[in-house]
Coordinates of C-alpha atoms and ligand atoms in Angstrom, one line a residue:
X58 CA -30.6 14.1 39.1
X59 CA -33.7 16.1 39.0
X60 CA -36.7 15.8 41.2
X61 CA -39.6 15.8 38.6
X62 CA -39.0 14.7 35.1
X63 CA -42.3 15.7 33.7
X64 CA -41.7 18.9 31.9
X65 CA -38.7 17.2 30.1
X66 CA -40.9 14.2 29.5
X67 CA -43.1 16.8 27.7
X68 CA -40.2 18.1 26.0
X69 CA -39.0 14.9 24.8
X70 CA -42.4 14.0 23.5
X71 CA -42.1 17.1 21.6
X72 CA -38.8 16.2 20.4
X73 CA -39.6 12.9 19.3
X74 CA -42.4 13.7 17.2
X75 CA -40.2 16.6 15.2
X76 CA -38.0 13.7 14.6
X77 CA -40.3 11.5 13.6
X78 CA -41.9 14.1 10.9
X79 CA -38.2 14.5 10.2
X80 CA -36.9 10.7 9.0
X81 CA -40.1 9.6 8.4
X82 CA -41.8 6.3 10.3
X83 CA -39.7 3.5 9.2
X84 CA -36.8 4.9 10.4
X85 CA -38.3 6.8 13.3
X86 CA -39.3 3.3 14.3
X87 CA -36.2 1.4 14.1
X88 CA -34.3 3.7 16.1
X89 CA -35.5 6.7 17.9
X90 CA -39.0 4.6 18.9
X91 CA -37.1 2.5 22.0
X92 CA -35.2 5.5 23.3
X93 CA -36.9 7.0 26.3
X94 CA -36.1 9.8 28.5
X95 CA -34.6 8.3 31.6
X96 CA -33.5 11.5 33.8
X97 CA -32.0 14.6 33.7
X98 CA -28.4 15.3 35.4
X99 CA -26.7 18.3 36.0
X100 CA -27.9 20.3 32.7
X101 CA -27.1 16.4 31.0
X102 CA -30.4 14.8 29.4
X103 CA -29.9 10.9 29.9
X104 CA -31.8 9.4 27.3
X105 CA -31.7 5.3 27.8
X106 CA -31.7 3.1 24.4
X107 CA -32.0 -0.5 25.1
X108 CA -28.9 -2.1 23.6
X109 CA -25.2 -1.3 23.4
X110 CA -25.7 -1.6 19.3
X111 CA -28.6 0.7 19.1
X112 CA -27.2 3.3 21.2
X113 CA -24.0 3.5 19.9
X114 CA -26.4 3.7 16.1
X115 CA -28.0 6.6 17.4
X116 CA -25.1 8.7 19.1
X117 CA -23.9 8.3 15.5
X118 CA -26.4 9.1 13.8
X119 CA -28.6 11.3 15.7
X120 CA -27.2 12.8 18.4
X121 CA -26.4 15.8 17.3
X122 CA -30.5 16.8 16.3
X123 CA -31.6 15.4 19.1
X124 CA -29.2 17.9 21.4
X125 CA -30.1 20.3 19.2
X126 CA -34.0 20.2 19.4
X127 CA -33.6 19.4 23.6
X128 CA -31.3 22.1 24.2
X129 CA -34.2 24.4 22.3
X130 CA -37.2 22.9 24.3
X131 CA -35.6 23.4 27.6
X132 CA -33.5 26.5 28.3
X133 CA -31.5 24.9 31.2
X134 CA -30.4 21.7 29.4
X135 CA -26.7 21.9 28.1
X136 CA -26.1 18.3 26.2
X137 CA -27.8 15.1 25.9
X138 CA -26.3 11.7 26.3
X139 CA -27.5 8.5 24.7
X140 CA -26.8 5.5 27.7
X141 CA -27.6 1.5 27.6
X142 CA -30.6 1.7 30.2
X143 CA -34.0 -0.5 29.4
X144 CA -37.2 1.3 30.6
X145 CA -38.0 -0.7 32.9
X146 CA -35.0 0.8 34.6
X147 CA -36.1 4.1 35.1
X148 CA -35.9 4.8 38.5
X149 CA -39.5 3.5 39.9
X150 CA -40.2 6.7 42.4
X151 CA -39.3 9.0 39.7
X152 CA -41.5 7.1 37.5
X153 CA -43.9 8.0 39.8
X154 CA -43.2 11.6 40.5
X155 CA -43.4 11.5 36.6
X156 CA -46.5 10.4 35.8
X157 CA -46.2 10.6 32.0
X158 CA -43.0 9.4 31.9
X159 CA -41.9 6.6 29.3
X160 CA -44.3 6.0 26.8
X161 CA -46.9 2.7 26.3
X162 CA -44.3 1.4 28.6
X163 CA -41.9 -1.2 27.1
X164 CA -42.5 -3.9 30.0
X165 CA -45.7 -4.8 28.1
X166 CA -43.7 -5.1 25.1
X167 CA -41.2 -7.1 26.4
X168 CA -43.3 -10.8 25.8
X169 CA -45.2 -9.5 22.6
X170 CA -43.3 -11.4 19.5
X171 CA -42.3 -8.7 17.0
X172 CA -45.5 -8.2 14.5
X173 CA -45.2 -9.8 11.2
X174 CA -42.6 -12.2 12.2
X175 CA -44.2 -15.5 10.9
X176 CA -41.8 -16.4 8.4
X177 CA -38.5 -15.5 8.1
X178 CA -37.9 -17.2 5.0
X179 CA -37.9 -14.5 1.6
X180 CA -39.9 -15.6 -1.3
X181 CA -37.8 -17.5 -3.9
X182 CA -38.1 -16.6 -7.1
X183 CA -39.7 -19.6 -9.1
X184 CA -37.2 -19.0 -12.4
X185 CA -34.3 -19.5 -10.2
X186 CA -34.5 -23.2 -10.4
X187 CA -31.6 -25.5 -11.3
X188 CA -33.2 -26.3 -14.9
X189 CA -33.2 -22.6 -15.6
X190 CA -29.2 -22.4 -14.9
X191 CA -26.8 -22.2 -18.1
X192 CA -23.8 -24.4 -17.1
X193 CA -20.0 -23.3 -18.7
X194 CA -16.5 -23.1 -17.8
X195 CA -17.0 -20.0 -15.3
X196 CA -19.8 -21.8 -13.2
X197 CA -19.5 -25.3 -13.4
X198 CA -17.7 -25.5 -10.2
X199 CA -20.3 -23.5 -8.3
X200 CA -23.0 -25.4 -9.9
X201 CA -21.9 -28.8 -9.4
X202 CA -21.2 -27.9 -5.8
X203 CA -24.8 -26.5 -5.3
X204 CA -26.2 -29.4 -6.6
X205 CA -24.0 -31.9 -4.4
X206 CA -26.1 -29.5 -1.5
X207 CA -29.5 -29.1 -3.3
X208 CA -29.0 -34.1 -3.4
X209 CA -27.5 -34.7 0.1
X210 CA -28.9 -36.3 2.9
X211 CA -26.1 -35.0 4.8
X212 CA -24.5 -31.8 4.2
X213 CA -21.3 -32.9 2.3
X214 CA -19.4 -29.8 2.7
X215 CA -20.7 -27.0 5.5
X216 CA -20.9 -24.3 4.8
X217 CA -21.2 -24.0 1.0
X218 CA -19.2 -20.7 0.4
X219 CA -20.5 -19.3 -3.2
X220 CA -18.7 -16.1 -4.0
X221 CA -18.4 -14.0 -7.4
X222 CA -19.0 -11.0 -9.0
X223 CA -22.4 -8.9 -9.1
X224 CA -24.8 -10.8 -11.1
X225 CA -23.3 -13.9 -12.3
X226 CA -25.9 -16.5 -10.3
X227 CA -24.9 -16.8 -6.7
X228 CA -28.5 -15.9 -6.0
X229 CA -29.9 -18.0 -8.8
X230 CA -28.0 -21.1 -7.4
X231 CA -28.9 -20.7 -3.8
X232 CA -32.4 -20.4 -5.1
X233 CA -32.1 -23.5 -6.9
X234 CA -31.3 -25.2 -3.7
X235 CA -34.0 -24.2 -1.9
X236 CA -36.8 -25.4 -4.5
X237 CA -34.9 -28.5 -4.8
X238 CA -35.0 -29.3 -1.2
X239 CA -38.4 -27.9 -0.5
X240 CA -39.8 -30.1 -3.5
X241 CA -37.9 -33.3 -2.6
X242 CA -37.9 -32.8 1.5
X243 CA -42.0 -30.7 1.4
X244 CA -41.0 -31.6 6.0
X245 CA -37.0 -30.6 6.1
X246 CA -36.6 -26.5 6.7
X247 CA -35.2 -24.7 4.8
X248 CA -34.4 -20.5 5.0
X249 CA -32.9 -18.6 2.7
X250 CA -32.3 -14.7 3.2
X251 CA -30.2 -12.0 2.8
X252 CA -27.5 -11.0 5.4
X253 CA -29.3 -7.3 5.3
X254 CA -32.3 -8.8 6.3
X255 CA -30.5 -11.4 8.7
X256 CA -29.7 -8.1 10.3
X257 CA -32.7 -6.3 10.2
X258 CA -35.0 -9.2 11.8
X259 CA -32.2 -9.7 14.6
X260 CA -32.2 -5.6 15.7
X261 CA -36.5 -5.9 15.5
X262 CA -35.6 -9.0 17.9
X263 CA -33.1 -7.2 20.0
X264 CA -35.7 -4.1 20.1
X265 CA -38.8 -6.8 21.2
X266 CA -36.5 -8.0 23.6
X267 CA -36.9 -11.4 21.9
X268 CA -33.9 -12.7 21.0
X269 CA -34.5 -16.4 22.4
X270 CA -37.2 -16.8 20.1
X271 CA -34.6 -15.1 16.8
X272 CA -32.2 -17.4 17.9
X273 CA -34.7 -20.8 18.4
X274 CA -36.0 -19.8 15.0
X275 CA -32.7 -19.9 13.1
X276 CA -31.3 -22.7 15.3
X277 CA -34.3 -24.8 14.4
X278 CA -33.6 -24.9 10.7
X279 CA -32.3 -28.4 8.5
X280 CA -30.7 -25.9 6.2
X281 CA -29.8 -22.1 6.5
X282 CA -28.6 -20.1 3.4
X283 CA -27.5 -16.1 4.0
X284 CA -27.2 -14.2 0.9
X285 CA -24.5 -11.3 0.2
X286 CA -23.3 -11.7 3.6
X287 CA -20.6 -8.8 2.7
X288 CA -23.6 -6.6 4.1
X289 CA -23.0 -7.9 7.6
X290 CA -19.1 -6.8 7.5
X291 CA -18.5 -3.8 10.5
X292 CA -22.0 -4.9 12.3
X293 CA -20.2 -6.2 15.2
X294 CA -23.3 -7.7 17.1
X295 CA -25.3 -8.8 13.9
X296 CA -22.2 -10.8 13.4
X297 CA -21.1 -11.8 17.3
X298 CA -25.2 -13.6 16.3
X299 CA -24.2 -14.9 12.9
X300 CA -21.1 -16.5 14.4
X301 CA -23.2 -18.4 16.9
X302 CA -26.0 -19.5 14.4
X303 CA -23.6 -20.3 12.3
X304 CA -22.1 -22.7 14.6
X305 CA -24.9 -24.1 16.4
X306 CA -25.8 -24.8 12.5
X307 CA -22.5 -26.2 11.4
X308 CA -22.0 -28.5 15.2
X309 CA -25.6 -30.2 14.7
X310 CA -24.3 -31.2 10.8
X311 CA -27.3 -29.2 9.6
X312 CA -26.5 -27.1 5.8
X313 CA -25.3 -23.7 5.7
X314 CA -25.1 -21.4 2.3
X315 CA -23.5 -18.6 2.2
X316 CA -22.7 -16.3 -0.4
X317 CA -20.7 -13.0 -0.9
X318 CA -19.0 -10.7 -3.3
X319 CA -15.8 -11.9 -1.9
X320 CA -13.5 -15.0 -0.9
X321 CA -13.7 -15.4 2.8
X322 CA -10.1 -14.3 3.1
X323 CA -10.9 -10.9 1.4
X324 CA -14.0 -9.9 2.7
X325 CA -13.0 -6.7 4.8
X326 CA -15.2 -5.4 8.2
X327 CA -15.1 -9.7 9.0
X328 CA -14.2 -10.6 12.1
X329 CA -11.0 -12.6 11.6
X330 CA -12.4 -15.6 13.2
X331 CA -15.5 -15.6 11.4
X332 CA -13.8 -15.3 8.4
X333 CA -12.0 -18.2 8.9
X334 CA -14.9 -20.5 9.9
X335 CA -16.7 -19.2 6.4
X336 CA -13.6 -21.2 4.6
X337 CA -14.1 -24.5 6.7
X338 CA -16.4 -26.0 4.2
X339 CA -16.1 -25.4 0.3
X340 CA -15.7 -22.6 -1.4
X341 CA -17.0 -22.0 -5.0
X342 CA -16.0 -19.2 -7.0
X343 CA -17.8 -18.0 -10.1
X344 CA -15.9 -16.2 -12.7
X345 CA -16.7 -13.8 -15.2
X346 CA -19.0 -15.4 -18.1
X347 CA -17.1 -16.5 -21.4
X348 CA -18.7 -15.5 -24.8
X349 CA -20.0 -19.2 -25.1
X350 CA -21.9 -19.2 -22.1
X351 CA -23.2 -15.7 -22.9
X352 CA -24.5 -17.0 -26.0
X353 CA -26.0 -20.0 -24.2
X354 CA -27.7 -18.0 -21.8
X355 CA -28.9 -15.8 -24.8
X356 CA -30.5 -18.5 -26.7
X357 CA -32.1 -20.4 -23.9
X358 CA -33.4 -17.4 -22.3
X359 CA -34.9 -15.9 -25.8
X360 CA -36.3 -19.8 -26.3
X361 CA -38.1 -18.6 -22.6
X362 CA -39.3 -15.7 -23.7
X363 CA -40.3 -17.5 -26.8
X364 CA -39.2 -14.9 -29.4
X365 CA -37.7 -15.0 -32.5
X366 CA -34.2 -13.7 -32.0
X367 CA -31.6 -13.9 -35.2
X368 CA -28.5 -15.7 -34.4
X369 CA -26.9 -12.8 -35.8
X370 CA -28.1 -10.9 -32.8
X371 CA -27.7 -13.3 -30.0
X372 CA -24.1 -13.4 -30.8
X373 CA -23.9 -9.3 -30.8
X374 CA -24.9 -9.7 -27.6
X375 CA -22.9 -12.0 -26.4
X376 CA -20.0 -10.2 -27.8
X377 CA -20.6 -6.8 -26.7
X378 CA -22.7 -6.9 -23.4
X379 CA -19.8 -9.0 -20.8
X380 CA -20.0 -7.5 -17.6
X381 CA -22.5 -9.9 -16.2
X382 CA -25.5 -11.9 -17.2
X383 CA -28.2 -9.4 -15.5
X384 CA -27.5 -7.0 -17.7
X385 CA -26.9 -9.6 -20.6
X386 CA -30.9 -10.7 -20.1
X387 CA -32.0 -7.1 -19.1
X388 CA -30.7 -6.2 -22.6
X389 CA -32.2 -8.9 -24.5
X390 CA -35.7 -8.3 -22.7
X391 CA -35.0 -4.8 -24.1
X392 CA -34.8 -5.8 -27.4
X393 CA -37.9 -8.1 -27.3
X394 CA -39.9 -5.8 -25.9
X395 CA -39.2 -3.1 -27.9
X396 CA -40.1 -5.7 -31.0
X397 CA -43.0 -6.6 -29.8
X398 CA -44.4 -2.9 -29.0
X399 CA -43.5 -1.5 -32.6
X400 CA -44.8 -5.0 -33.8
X401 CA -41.5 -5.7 -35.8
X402 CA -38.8 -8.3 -36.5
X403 CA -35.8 -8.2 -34.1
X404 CA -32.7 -7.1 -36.3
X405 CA -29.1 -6.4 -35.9
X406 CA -30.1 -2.6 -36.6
X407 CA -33.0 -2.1 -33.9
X408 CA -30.7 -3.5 -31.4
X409 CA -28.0 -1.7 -32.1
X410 CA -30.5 1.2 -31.5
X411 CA -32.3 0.3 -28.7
X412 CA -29.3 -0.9 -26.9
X413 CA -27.7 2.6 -27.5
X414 CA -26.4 3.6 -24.4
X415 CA -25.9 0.2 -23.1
X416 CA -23.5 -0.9 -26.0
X417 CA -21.6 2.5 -25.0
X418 CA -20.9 1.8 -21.3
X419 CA -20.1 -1.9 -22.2
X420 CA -17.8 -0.5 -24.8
X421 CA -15.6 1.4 -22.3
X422 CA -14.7 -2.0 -20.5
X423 CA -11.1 -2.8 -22.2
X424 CA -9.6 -4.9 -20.2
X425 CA -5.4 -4.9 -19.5
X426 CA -4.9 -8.8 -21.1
X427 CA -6.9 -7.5 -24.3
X428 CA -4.8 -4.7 -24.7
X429 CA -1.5 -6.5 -23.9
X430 CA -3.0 -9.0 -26.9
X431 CA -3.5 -6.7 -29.1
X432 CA -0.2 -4.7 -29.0
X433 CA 1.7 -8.0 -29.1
X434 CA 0.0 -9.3 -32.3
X435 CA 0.4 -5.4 -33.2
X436 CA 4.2 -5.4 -32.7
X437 CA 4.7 -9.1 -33.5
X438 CA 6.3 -10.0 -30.4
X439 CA 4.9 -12.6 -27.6
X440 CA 2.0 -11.5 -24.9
X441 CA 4.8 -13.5 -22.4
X442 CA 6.8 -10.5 -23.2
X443 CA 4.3 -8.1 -21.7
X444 CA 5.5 -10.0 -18.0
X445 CA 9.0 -10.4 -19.3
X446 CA 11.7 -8.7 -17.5
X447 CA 13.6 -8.4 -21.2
X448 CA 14.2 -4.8 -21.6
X449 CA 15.5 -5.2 -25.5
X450 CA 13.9 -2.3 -26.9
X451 CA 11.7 -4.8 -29.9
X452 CA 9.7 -5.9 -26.5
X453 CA 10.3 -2.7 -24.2
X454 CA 8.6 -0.3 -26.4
X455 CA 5.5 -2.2 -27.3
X456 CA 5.4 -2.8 -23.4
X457 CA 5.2 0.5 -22.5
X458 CA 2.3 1.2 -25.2
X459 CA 0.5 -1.6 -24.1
X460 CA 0.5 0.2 -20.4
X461 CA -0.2 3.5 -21.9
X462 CA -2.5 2.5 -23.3
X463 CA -4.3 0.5 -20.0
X464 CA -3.2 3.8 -18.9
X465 CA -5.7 5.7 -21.2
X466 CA -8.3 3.1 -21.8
X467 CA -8.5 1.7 -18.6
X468 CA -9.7 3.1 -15.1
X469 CA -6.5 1.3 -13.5
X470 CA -4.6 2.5 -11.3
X471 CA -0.8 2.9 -11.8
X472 CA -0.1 0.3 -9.0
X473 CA -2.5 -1.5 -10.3
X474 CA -1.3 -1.5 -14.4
X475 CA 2.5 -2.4 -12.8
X476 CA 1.4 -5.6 -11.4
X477 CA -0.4 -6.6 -14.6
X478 CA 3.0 -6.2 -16.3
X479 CA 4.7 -8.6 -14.7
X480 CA 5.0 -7.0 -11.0
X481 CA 6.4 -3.8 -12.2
X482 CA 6.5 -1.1 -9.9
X483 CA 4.3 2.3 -10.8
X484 CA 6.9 4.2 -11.2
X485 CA 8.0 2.3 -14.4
X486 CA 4.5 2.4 -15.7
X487 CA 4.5 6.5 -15.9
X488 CA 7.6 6.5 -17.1
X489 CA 5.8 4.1 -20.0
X490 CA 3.3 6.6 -20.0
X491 CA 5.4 9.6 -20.2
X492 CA 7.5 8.0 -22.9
X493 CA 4.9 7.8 -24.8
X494 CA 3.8 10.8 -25.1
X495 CA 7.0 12.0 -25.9
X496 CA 7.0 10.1 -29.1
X497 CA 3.8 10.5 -30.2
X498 CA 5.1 14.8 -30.0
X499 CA 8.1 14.0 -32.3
X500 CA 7.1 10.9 -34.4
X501 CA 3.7 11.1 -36.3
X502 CA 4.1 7.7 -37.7
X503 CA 4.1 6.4 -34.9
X504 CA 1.6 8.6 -33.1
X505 CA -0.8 6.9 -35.8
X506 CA 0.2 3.3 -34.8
X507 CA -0.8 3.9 -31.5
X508 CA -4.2 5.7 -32.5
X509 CA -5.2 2.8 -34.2
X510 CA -4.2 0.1 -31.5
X511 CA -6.7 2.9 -29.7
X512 CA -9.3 2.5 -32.1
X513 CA -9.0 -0.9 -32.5
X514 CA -9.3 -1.6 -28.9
X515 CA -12.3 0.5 -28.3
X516 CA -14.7 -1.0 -30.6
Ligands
ADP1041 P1 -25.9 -12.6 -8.2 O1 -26.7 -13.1 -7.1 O2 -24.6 -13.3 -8.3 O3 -25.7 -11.1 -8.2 P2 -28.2 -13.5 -9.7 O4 -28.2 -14.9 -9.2 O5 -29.2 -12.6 -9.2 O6 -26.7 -12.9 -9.5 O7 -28.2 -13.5 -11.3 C1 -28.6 -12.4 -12.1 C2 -29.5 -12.8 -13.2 O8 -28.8 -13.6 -14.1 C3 -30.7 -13.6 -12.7 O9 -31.8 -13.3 -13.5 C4 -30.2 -15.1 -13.0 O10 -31.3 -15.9 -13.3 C5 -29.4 -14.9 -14.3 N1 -28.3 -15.8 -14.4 C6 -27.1 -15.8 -13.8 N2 -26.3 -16.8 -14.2 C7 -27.1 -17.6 -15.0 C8 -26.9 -18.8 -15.6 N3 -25.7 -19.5 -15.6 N4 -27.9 -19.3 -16.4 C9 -29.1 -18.6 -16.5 N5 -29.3 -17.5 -15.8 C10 -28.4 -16.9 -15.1
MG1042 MG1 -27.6 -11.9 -5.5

């Protein structure tokens, strides 16, 4: 190692403040803030980070600039390597030969509690409340279940798993909980945040060196609920820490809620064990919406926003716009809006208008069982038939324009079409598809049946 570190110290300084001009604070601070120069070795730049997680972020991430800019500042540096070493383990004599060595020395930081850190708790979001929820086939589960929670004394089921697609409630519902509990129990504690923020307050605790207080804070709680906990999959140490909140949680009978995109089974980046302990308690799926509760949602949500919407348009809606009900209320608080700026009725017309490029990208969204439905009715022959492993040609030709068409219409993949048909293998679906277009070059009349399945299916 080198005898006096000062120069590089200097160097580093330099370096870090390029760096910091270069990702900007935030970032600067998360990551590059805690590193510190710790000594120089044979041409090698040590630079110390102060856990395994972080270092192995920034060797990642940054390494390569940070050589870069070293290896500029001092002529006789070859590489830099990032290592696991606190500050305080810079070697005391050197830290003395190096009088501006690591700066506003982390040993005073070590007891200070990260700032801001009162409560860990996110706001809630007063309209999430259970009075505000639409109930219907796809949710009733899910609801029911997070009611059982929101009632208990005792957690009935822990954890409460809530999984489901982008914007069909999961956050609504956990929401729902929370006020429920907070009103009911003002003493019992309750903490609900995301997994990306989970994640963010444990690196911050890691960083402050504070993780007994992290973990006494969590630990502490009467009921915990982690949102979109997808986010924590591949953070091996954010997890290794879920894991044991999770536990200490679940051991002392106190309630955990979790939600994700996914089943526990399928959520990828888990840690198999983890994954497994997610599925102890219940889990509550919530499907796609139906057109009935779409409408529901419509009308009670309009009745919130106490406009006049025609019934006529509330059922447009909840016909075209299905993907989930965010967008279902963004485009109805489009519509109102837009009413009430050019100070006119809402009608079937101005939505249609307003909604322009909306209805479009809703309109793309055929899905495989509609178009299966459709060419059976088309062909006369039963949607079973579509899974059937008959191969008379009265079912096997309107099977393979049905998959031509999911070819076509659909972003499936070939794999994916083949199982939809009964398990078929992709092979037989481009042959379908290659059939198809063989016909449609030598038979007009039927070229024309197929264009208006298409058209019939796209609108
Ligand atoms: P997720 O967390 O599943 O992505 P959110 O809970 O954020 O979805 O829901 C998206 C929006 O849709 C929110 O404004 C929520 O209030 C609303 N919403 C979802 N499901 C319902 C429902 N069943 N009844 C009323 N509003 C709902
Ligand atoms: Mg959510």
């Amino acid at each position: 190692m080198s005898e006096d570190l000062s120069a590089y110290d200097a160097a580093w300084g330099r370096v870090r403040d390029r760096l910091r001009a270069e990702i900007g604070d935030a970032e600067f601070k998360s990551w590059l803030g805690p590193l510190h120069l710790c000594g120089v070795d044979h041409g090698k730049a040590l630079i110390g980070a102060p856990t395994r997680f972080m270092g192995d972020w920034v060797r990642r991430h940054y390494l390569d600039r940070i050589t870069a800019l070293m290896v500029k500042e001092c002529s006789d540096l070859g590489s830099v390597e990032i290592t696991v070493k606190k500050a305080a383990e810079r070697a005391p004599q050197r830290a003395a030969e190096a009088p501006r060595a690591a700066p506003a020395a982390s040993a005073s930081r070590k007891s200070a509690a990260p700032p801001g850190g009162g409560d860990v708790s996110a706001p809630l979001d007063p309209r999430f409340n259970f009075d505000n929820f639409v109930v219907g086939k796809s949710n009733e589960f899910a609801y029911a279940a997070a009611r059982r929670v929101a009632e208990a004394n005792h957690a009935p089921f822990n954890p409460l798993f809530l999984y489901g697609g982008v914007g069909l409630g999961k956050t609504h519902l956990m929401h729902a909980i929370a006020w429920h509990i907070r009103e009911r129990h003002p003493n019992r504690r309750v903490i609900y945040l995301s997994a990306e923020k989970f994640m963010y307050q444990f690196i911050r605790a890691l960083r402050y060196q504070d993780t007994m207080a992290f973990k006494d804070q969590f630990r502490s709680v009467d009921v915990l609920m982690i949102d979109d906990v997808q986010f924590i999959s591949g953070r091996e140490t954010t997890q290794e820490e879920f894991f044991h909140t999770f536990n200490a949680l679940v051991d002392q009978n106190n309630q955990v809620v979790i939600s994700a995109d996914k089943s526990p089974s399928d959520l990828e980046g888990m840690e198999e064990r983890l994954r497994s302990r997610l599925g102890w308690g219940l889990v509550a799926d919530i499907h796609q919406t139906d057109y009935e509760l779409r409408l529901s949602i419509l009308a009670n949500k309009a009745d919130r926003l106490g406009a006049q919407v025609p019934q006529k348009v509330l059922e447009f809606l909840a016909h075209k716009i299905t993907s989930n009900v965010r967008e279902l209320e963004g485009a109805l608080n489009r519509v109102v809006a837009h009413a009430t700026l050019v100070g006119r009725d809402i009608s079937l017309e101005a939505t249609q208008e307003v909604l322009h490029d909306l209805l479009r990208a809703n309109d793309r969204r055929v899905t495989i069982e509609e178009i299966q439905k459709q060419v059976a009715e088309h062909f006369n022959i039963r949607i079973a038939d579509m899974h059937s492993a008959r191969r008379a040609r009265a079912v096997a030709r309107p099977r393979q324009v049905a998959m031509y068409l999911a070819k076509q219409l659909t972003t499936r993949s070939l794999p994916e079409i083949g199982r939809k048909f009964g398990g078929r293998d992709h092979t037989t679906v481009m042959h379908a598809v290659r059939k198809i277009e063989e016909l449609r070059a030598t038979d007009p009349g039927f070229s024309e049946d197929v264009d208006l399945l298409r058209r019939m299916l796209e609108n």
